[in-house]
Tab-separated table of C-alpha atoms in Angstrom:
chain	number	residue	atom	x	y	z
E	1	MET	CA	15.939	20.283	8.766
E	2	ARG	CA	15.291	16.552	8.775
E	3	VAL	CA	16.975	13.885	6.653
E	4	ASN	CA	15.950	10.223	6.617
E	5	ILE	CA	18.403	7.499	5.615
E	6	TYR	CA	17.017	4.232	4.251
E	7	TYR	CA	19.670	1.506	4.189
E	8	GLY	CA	18.905	-1.397	1.878
E	9	GLY	CA	21.909	-3.643	2.570
E	10	ARG	CA	22.187	-6.682	4.813
E	11	GLY	CA	24.060	-5.041	7.672
E	12	LEU	CA	27.336	-6.902	7.101
E	13	ILE	CA	30.208	-5.509	9.131
E	14	ASP	CA	32.439	-5.020	6.064
E	15	ASP	CA	29.743	-3.280	4.003
E	16	PRO	CA	31.312	0.016	2.833
E	17	THR	CA	27.830	1.534	2.643
E	18	LEU	CA	27.628	1.415	6.433
E	19	PHE	CA	30.874	3.362	6.711
E	20	ALA	CA	29.551	5.986	4.291
E	21	ILE	CA	26.313	6.263	6.278
E	22	GLU	CA	28.220	6.787	9.527
E	23	LYS	CA	30.341	9.480	7.885
E	24	ILE	CA	27.283	11.178	6.416
E	25	THR	CA	25.448	11.084	9.750
E	26	LYS	CA	28.411	12.713	11.496
E	27	VAL	CA	28.552	15.551	8.947
E	28	LEU	CA	24.805	16.181	9.158
E	29	ASP	CA	24.937	16.174	12.967
E	30	GLU	CA	27.586	18.879	12.805
E	31	LEU	CA	25.262	20.869	10.536
E	32	ARG	CA	22.489	20.499	13.155
E	33	VAL	CA	20.367	18.329	10.926
E	34	THR	CA	18.019	15.791	12.498
E	35	VAL	CA	18.919	12.393	11.043
E	36	GLU	CA	16.678	9.333	11.240
E	37	ARG	CA	18.045	6.033	9.970
E	38	TYR	CA	16.002	3.025	8.909
E	39	ASN	CA	17.732	-0.318	8.388
E	40	LEU	CA	15.323	-2.031	6.010
E	41	TYR	CA	16.606	-5.522	6.848
E	42	GLU	CA	15.383	-4.889	10.413
E	43	GLU	CA	12.087	-3.402	9.189
E	44	LYS	CA	11.333	-6.053	6.559
E	45	SER	CA	8.015	-7.064	8.141
E	46	SER	CA	6.761	-3.482	8.101
E	47	ILE	CA	8.324	-1.981	4.965
E	48	THR	CA	4.884	-1.171	3.556
E	49	VAL	CA	4.236	1.332	6.367
E	50	LEU	CA	7.601	3.110	6.084
E	51	PRO	CA	6.440	5.625	3.421
E	52	LYS	CA	4.606	7.472	6.191
E	53	THR	CA	8.014	8.326	7.695
E	54	LEU	CA	8.626	10.572	4.675
E	55	LYS	CA	6.022	13.101	5.786
E	56	ASP	CA	8.304	15.284	7.899
E	57	ALA	CA	11.478	14.735	5.871
E	58	ASP	CA	13.152	17.505	3.904
E	59	GLY	CA	15.615	15.112	2.321
E	60	VAL	CA	16.236	11.381	2.078
E	61	ILE	CA	19.272	9.252	1.380
E	62	LEU	CA	18.616	5.932	-0.328
E	63	ALA	CA	21.621	3.769	0.524
E	64	ALA	CA	22.171	0.670	-1.617
E	65	SER	CA	24.820	-2.037	-1.376
E	66	VAL	CA	25.524	-3.702	-4.715
E	67	GLU	CA	26.750	-7.201	-3.898
E	68	TRP	CA	25.906	-8.924	-7.150
E	69	PHE	CA	23.179	-7.169	-9.151
E	70	GLY	CA	20.996	-4.136	-8.648
E	71	ILE	CA	19.839	-2.258	-5.576
E	72	GLY	CA	18.665	-5.303	-3.631
E	73	GLY	CA	15.252	-6.520	-2.562
E	74	PHE	CA	14.674	-4.477	0.584
E	75	LEU	CA	15.214	-1.125	-1.108
E	76	GLN	CA	13.079	-2.206	-4.057
E	77	GLN	CA	10.274	-3.158	-1.671
E	78	PHE	CA	10.514	0.242	0.002
E	79	LEU	CA	10.263	2.046	-3.346
E	80	ASP	CA	7.329	-0.179	-4.327
E	81	ALA	CA	5.598	0.793	-1.078
E	82	CYS	CA	6.263	4.481	-1.786
E	83	TRP	CA	4.631	4.084	-5.198
E	84	LEU	CA	1.615	2.208	-3.852
E	85	TYR	CA	1.018	3.899	-0.500
E	86	GLY	CA	3.209	7.005	-0.293
E	87	ASP	CA	1.860	10.557	-0.208
E	88	LYS	CA	3.018	11.803	-3.629
E	89	GLU	CA	2.390	15.417	-2.657
E	90	SER	CA	4.826	15.112	0.264
E	91	ILE	CA	7.364	13.231	-1.855
E	92	SER	CA	7.295	15.965	-4.530
E	93	HIS	CA	9.017	18.344	-2.079
E	94	ILE	CA	11.674	15.896	-0.867
E	95	TYR	CA	15.263	15.939	-2.151
E	96	MET	CA	16.923	12.544	-2.556
E	97	LEU	CA	20.607	11.671	-2.592
E	98	PRO	CA	21.429	8.197	-3.925
E	99	LEU	CA	24.254	6.489	-2.041
E	100	VAL	CA	25.599	3.360	-3.758
E	101	MET	CA	28.619	1.350	-2.664
E	102	ALA	CA	29.455	-1.677	-4.796
E	103	THR	CA	31.731	-4.629	-4.171
E	104	THR	CA	31.047	-5.843	-7.681
E	105	TYR	CA	30.149	-4.286	-11.029
E	106	GLY	CA	27.058	-2.102	-11.333
E	107	GLU	CA	27.239	0.936	-9.057
E	108	ARG	CA	26.326	3.394	-11.837
E	109	GLU	CA	23.332	1.357	-12.939
E	110	ALA	CA	22.096	1.115	-9.338
E	111	GLU	CA	22.485	4.878	-8.864
E	112	TYR	CA	20.547	5.511	-12.073
E	113	THR	CA	17.798	3.138	-10.881
E	114	LEU	CA	17.352	5.126	-7.670
E	115	ILE	CA	17.297	8.435	-9.532
E	116	ARG	CA	14.731	7.211	-12.054
E	117	ALA	CA	12.555	5.722	-9.318
E	118	TRP	CA	12.549	8.965	-7.323
E	119	GLU	CA	11.704	10.939	-10.450
E	120	MET	CA	8.783	8.620	-11.134
E	121	LEU	CA	7.573	9.179	-7.577
E	122	GLY	CA	7.663	12.907	-8.249
E	123	GLY	CA	10.557	13.742	-5.920
E	124	VAL	CA	13.718	15.726	-6.603
E	125	PRO	CA	16.890	13.635	-7.090
E	126	CYS	CA	20.256	15.219	-6.363
E	127	GLU	CA	23.807	14.427	-7.411
E	128	GLY	CA	24.642	11.022	-6.010
E	129	LEU	CA	27.537	9.408	-4.245
E	130	CYS	CA	28.623	6.066	-5.643
E	131	ALA	CA	31.828	4.049	-5.709
E	132	TYR	CA	33.288	0.631	-6.358
E	133	VAL	CA	35.078	-0.640	-3.254
E	134	ASP	CA	37.584	-3.441	-3.661
E	135	ASN	CA	38.999	-3.243	-0.133
E	136	HIS	CA	36.800	-1.618	2.485
E	137	VAL	CA	39.720	-0.920	4.845
E	138	ASP	CA	41.662	0.985	2.180
E	139	PHE	CA	38.513	2.890	1.252
E	140	GLU	CA	37.676	3.870	4.840
E	141	THR	CA	41.215	5.028	5.637
E	142	ASN	CA	41.644	7.090	2.479
E	143	ALA	CA	41.574	10.778	3.512
E	144	GLU	CA	40.615	11.998	0.038
E	145	TYR	CA	37.614	9.689	-0.134
E	146	ASN	CA	36.494	10.877	3.285
E	147	LEU	CA	36.770	14.485	2.173
E	148	MET	CA	34.749	13.762	-0.989
E	149	ILE	CA	31.948	12.269	1.087
E	150	GLU	CA	31.914	15.341	3.312
E	151	LYS	CA	31.748	17.702	0.329
E	152	LYS	CA	28.909	15.738	-1.292
E	153	ILE	CA	26.822	15.882	1.888
E	154	GLU	CA	27.534	19.559	2.404
E	155	ASN	CA	26.289	20.219	-1.136
E	156	PHE	CA	23.206	18.132	-0.410
E	157	TYR	CA	22.579	20.222	2.697
E	158	ARG	CA	22.902	23.454	0.705
E	159	THR	CA	20.525	22.171	-1.981
E	160	ILE	CA	17.856	21.455	0.621
E	161	SER	CA	18.436	24.722	2.469
E	162	LYS	CA	18.096	26.793	-0.685
E	163	LYS	CA	15.184	24.673	-1.909
E	164	ALA	CA	16.877	24.518	-5.288
E	165	VAL	CA	14.603	24.123	-8.278
E	166	ALA	CA	15.232	21.222	-10.650
E	167	PHE	CA	14.607	21.272	-14.385
E	168	PRO	CA	11.460	19.404	-15.487
E	169	ASN	CA	12.020	15.913	-16.843
E	170	SER	CA	10.136	13.549	-19.114
E	171	SER	CA	9.539	11.042	-16.304
E	172	MET	CA	6.806	13.266	-14.913
E	173	GLN	CA	5.027	13.313	-18.263
E	174	VAL	CA	5.272	9.527	-18.527
E	175	LYS	CA	3.839	9.219	-15.036
E	176	GLU	CA	0.917	11.500	-15.848
E	177	THR	CA	-0.001	9.871	-19.156
E	178	MET	CA	0.915	6.198	-18.785
E	179	LEU	CA	1.548	5.095	-15.214
E	180	ARG	CA	-1.056	4.582	-12.550
E	181	SER	CA	-0.105	3.940	-8.949
E	182	SER	CA	-3.533	2.635	-7.979
E	183	SER	CA	-6.840	1.766	-9.568
E	184	LEU	CA	-8.545	3.280	-6.512
E	185	SER	CA	-8.872	6.971	-5.764
E	186	LEU	CA	-7.461	7.071	-2.250
E	187	THR	CA	-6.504	10.003	-0.082
E	188	PRO	CA	-2.991	9.979	1.448
E	189	GLN	CA	-4.583	9.021	4.765
E	190	GLU	CA	-6.453	6.100	3.190
E	191	SER	CA	-3.286	4.937	1.395
E	192	GLU	CA	-1.390	5.040	4.667
E	193	GLN	CA	-4.089	3.012	6.413
E	194	LEU	CA	-4.066	0.516	3.547
E	195	SER	CA	-0.298	0.095	3.947
E	196	VAL	CA	-0.866	-0.782	7.627
E	197	TYR	CA	-3.349	-3.479	6.643
E	198	VAL	CA	-1.007	-4.875	3.973
E	199	SER	CA	1.826	-5.190	6.509
E	200	ASN	CA	-0.416	-7.253	8.808
E	201	ASP	CA	0.038	-10.885	7.703
E	202	ASN	CA	-2.955	-12.109	9.708
E	203	TYR	CA	-5.219	-9.486	8.134
E	204	VAL	CA	-4.031	-10.354	4.613
E	205	LYS	CA	-4.486	-14.079	5.264
E	206	LYS	CA	-8.020	-13.523	6.575
E	207	GLN	CA	-8.907	-11.375	3.553
E	208	LYS	CA	-7.688	-14.083	1.174
E	209	GLU	CA	-9.746	-16.705	3.009
E	210	ASP	CA	-12.844	-14.489	2.866
E	211	ILE	CA	-12.367	-13.884	-0.864
E	212	GLU	CA	-11.982	-17.618	-1.528
E	213	GLU	CA	-15.087	-18.348	0.537
E	214	LEU	CA	-17.116	-15.736	-1.344
E	215	ALA	CA	-15.827	-17.031	-4.675
E	216	SER	CA	-16.919	-20.558	-3.772
E	217	LEU	CA	-20.296	-19.274	-2.595
E	218	PHE	CA	-21.026	-17.378	-5.802
E	219	LYS	CA	-19.748	-20.207	-7.965
E	220	GLY	CA	-22.080	-22.536	-6.092
E	221	MET	CA	-24.992	-20.138	-6.606
E	222	LEU	CA	-24.363	-19.285	-10.228
E	223	GLY	CA	-22.289	-22.156	-11.563
E	224	GLU	CA	-19.697	-21.706	-14.292
E	225	ASP	CA	-21.266	-21.458	-17.747
E	226	GLY	CA	-24.150	-23.593	-16.446
E	227	ASP	CA	-21.933	-26.687	-16.126
E	228	ALA	CA	-22.182	-26.799	-12.332
E	229	ASP	CA	-25.981	-26.967	-12.438
E	230	ILE	CA	-25.797	-29.849	-14.920
E	231	TYR	CA	-23.309	-31.772	-12.767
E	232	ILE	CA	-25.378	-31.331	-9.624
E	233	ARG	CA	-28.646	-32.230	-11.348
E	234	LYS	CA	-27.222	-35.441	-12.861
E	235	LEU	CA	-25.698	-36.500	-9.550
E	236	LYS	CA	-28.988	-35.967	-7.712
E	237	GLU	CA	-31.027	-37.754	-10.383
E	238	ASN	CA	-28.773	-40.812	-10.292
E	239	PHE	CA	-28.175	-41.045	-6.542
E	240	TYR	CA	-28.877	-44.459	-4.983
E	241	PRO	CA	-28.114	-44.294	-1.234
E	242	LEU	CA	-26.508	-47.136	0.701
E	243	ASP	CA	-27.286	-47.883	4.330
E	244	ASP	CA	-24.791	-46.418	6.797
E	245	MET	CA	-22.846	-44.833	3.947
E	246	LYS	CA	-21.133	-41.583	4.895
E	247	ALA	CA	-18.530	-40.112	2.598
E	248	ILE	CA	-17.212	-36.889	1.158
E	249	PHE	CA	-15.917	-36.835	-2.412
E	250	GLN	CA	-14.005	-33.886	-3.836
E	251	ILE	CA	-13.792	-33.905	-7.616
E	252	ASP	CA	-11.100	-31.555	-8.937
E	253	LEU	CA	-11.716	-30.646	-12.581
E	254	THR	CA	-8.098	-30.000	-13.544
E	255	ASP	CA	-8.666	-28.133	-16.797
E	256	GLU	CA	-11.395	-25.925	-15.290
E	257	ASN	CA	-9.575	-25.095	-12.039
E	258	THR	CA	-12.840	-25.957	-10.284
E	259	SER	CA	-13.724	-28.415	-7.543
E	260	LEU	CA	-17.014	-30.181	-6.880
E	261	VAL	CA	-17.846	-31.466	-3.380
E	262	ILE	CA	-20.241	-34.412	-2.938
E	263	ASP	CA	-21.252	-34.887	0.715
E	264	ILE	CA	-23.173	-38.117	1.367
E	265	ASN	CA	-24.843	-38.886	4.699
E	266	GLU	CA	-26.804	-42.145	4.276
E	267	ASP	CA	-29.875	-41.182	2.191
E	268	LYS	CA	-28.984	-37.495	2.010
E	269	MET	CA	-26.655	-35.967	-0.541
E	270	GLU	CA	-25.388	-32.417	-0.916
E	271	CYS	CA	-23.397	-31.221	-3.901
E	272	TYR	CA	-21.780	-27.847	-4.492
E	273	LEU	CA	-18.823	-26.086	-6.060
E	274	GLY	CA	-16.008	-25.496	-3.590
E	275	SER	CA	-13.479	-27.431	-1.596
E	276	VAL	CA	-13.139	-29.052	1.830
E	277	GLU	CA	-10.164	-29.412	4.129
E	278	GLU	CA	-10.680	-33.169	4.528
E	279	SER	CA	-12.375	-35.553	2.129
E	280	ASP	CA	-12.611	-39.334	2.046
E	281	VAL	CA	-11.742	-39.386	-1.647
E	282	THR	CA	-10.131	-36.633	-3.706
E	283	ALA	CA	-10.197	-37.249	-7.441
E	284	LYS	CA	-8.528	-35.280	-10.209
E	285	VAL	CA	-10.061	-35.546	-13.635
E	286	LYS	CA	-10.558	-33.544	-16.793
E	287	LYS	CA	-13.983	-32.058	-17.478
E	288	GLU	CA	-14.462	-34.215	-20.599
E	289	VAL	CA	-13.843	-37.471	-18.721
E	290	PHE	CA	-16.106	-36.461	-15.823
E	291	THR	CA	-18.845	-35.576	-18.310
E	292	ASP	CA	-18.497	-39.058	-19.847
E	293	ILE	CA	-18.944	-40.572	-16.375
E	294	LEU	CA	-22.077	-38.510	-15.736
E	295	ASN	CA	-23.472	-39.530	-19.150
E	296	GLY	CA	-22.827	-43.218	-18.450
E	297	ALA	CA	-20.215	-43.561	-21.206
E	298	LYS	CA	-17.710	-44.894	-18.676
E	299	THR	CA	-17.633	-45.681	-14.977
E	300	PHE	CA	-15.713	-43.938	-12.213
E	301	GLN	CA	-13.735	-47.138	-11.605
E	302	SER	CA	-12.856	-47.679	-15.292
E	303	ALA	CA	-11.644	-44.081	-15.586
E	304	PHE	CA	-9.451	-44.661	-12.535
E	305	MET	CA	-8.053	-47.944	-13.861
E	306	SER	CA	-7.269	-46.391	-17.261
E	307	GLY	CA	-5.412	-43.492	-15.666
E	308	GLU	CA	-7.853	-40.873	-16.946
E	309	LEU	CA	-8.766	-40.170	-13.353
E	310	SER	CA	-6.374	-40.068	-10.411
E	311	ALA	CA	-7.515	-40.384	-6.823
E	312	GLN	CA	-6.299	-40.567	-3.286
E	313	GLY	CA	-7.976	-41.430	-0.007
E	314	ASN	CA	-10.181	-44.371	1.032
E	315	PHE	CA	-10.246	-46.734	-1.959
E	316	LYS	CA	-13.082	-48.809	-0.514
E	317	ILE	CA	-15.260	-45.700	-0.676
E	318	LEU	CA	-13.879	-44.921	-4.126
E	319	ARG	CA	-15.084	-48.314	-5.401
E	320	ASN	CA	-18.578	-47.560	-4.033
E	321	PHE	CA	-18.955	-44.482	-6.243
E	322	ASP	CA	-20.388	-46.517	-9.130
E	323	THR	CA	-22.825	-48.187	-6.719
E	324	ILE	CA	-24.025	-44.923	-5.208
E	325	PHE	CA	-24.309	-43.188	-8.576
E	326	ARG	CA	-25.688	-45.268	-11.463
E	327	PHE	CA	-25.537	-43.241	-14.642
E	328	GLY	CA	-27.122	-44.385	-17.909
E	329	LYS	CA	-29.196	-47.076	-16.281
């Protein structure tokens, strides 16, 4: 038999949950149970891959420390990962004992949260062990409390050994009819591999950069509602190059969440939707004001002076915008 313990506290020396875990581990060792413990605060960078450790487990103990409110972030992240990447078929055969030690109000609510979460995952929750601990020394030295912990774990061991059947509950029906763990149809192996990718910060960062690059590419190709094509056409039609003029303008259309890049190299000008890491002038303006500038109703400089357009960068180049682009003339 194998039991995994997932500890969601912070590892503080006076955390009564740690004492309970040590007591539980000792009892299970005496019963010849293989115990594997995972301190989630030490595994925080790889919590998304921990659901794969459930595969060979017959039972799990979810150990929460209630210090102010709820089960804490690490344990919540682990349960989220189980929902997103865990093998639900494996989880459906695993018995779970909630262990909650509170130094403030809320141990019953935290225990109920763990039970409900495990039911939603399809697993089998067992009678929990929870307590409010005012003084951890008094709690640890109380013989009756120690005996109660032993009895609870022995019952947990018997439940797993007998493979006790639990009554059906409405959570399973809710899961089947309303909840969806993923919009993709993934095998357990694919979900596990996905969890490995998610835990890799460099991989996630690269994926985000690729998505942003593709989004900019397609926006540049298609435009947004045809506006981009109009902007680019007007800029090209009204471009009057200056000798030795090299500049990059980035126009952020604040109400469209879109940026337009104007790259000028003497008598050549490129314009596209997207963004650049470094620009000579970065302007922020609403679409309506920028449209007025392109139609010649107002100048770039007058919009800046009136506060309708904000800009940062090289202001000498900023002042040249109305010389390079002459709209309505």
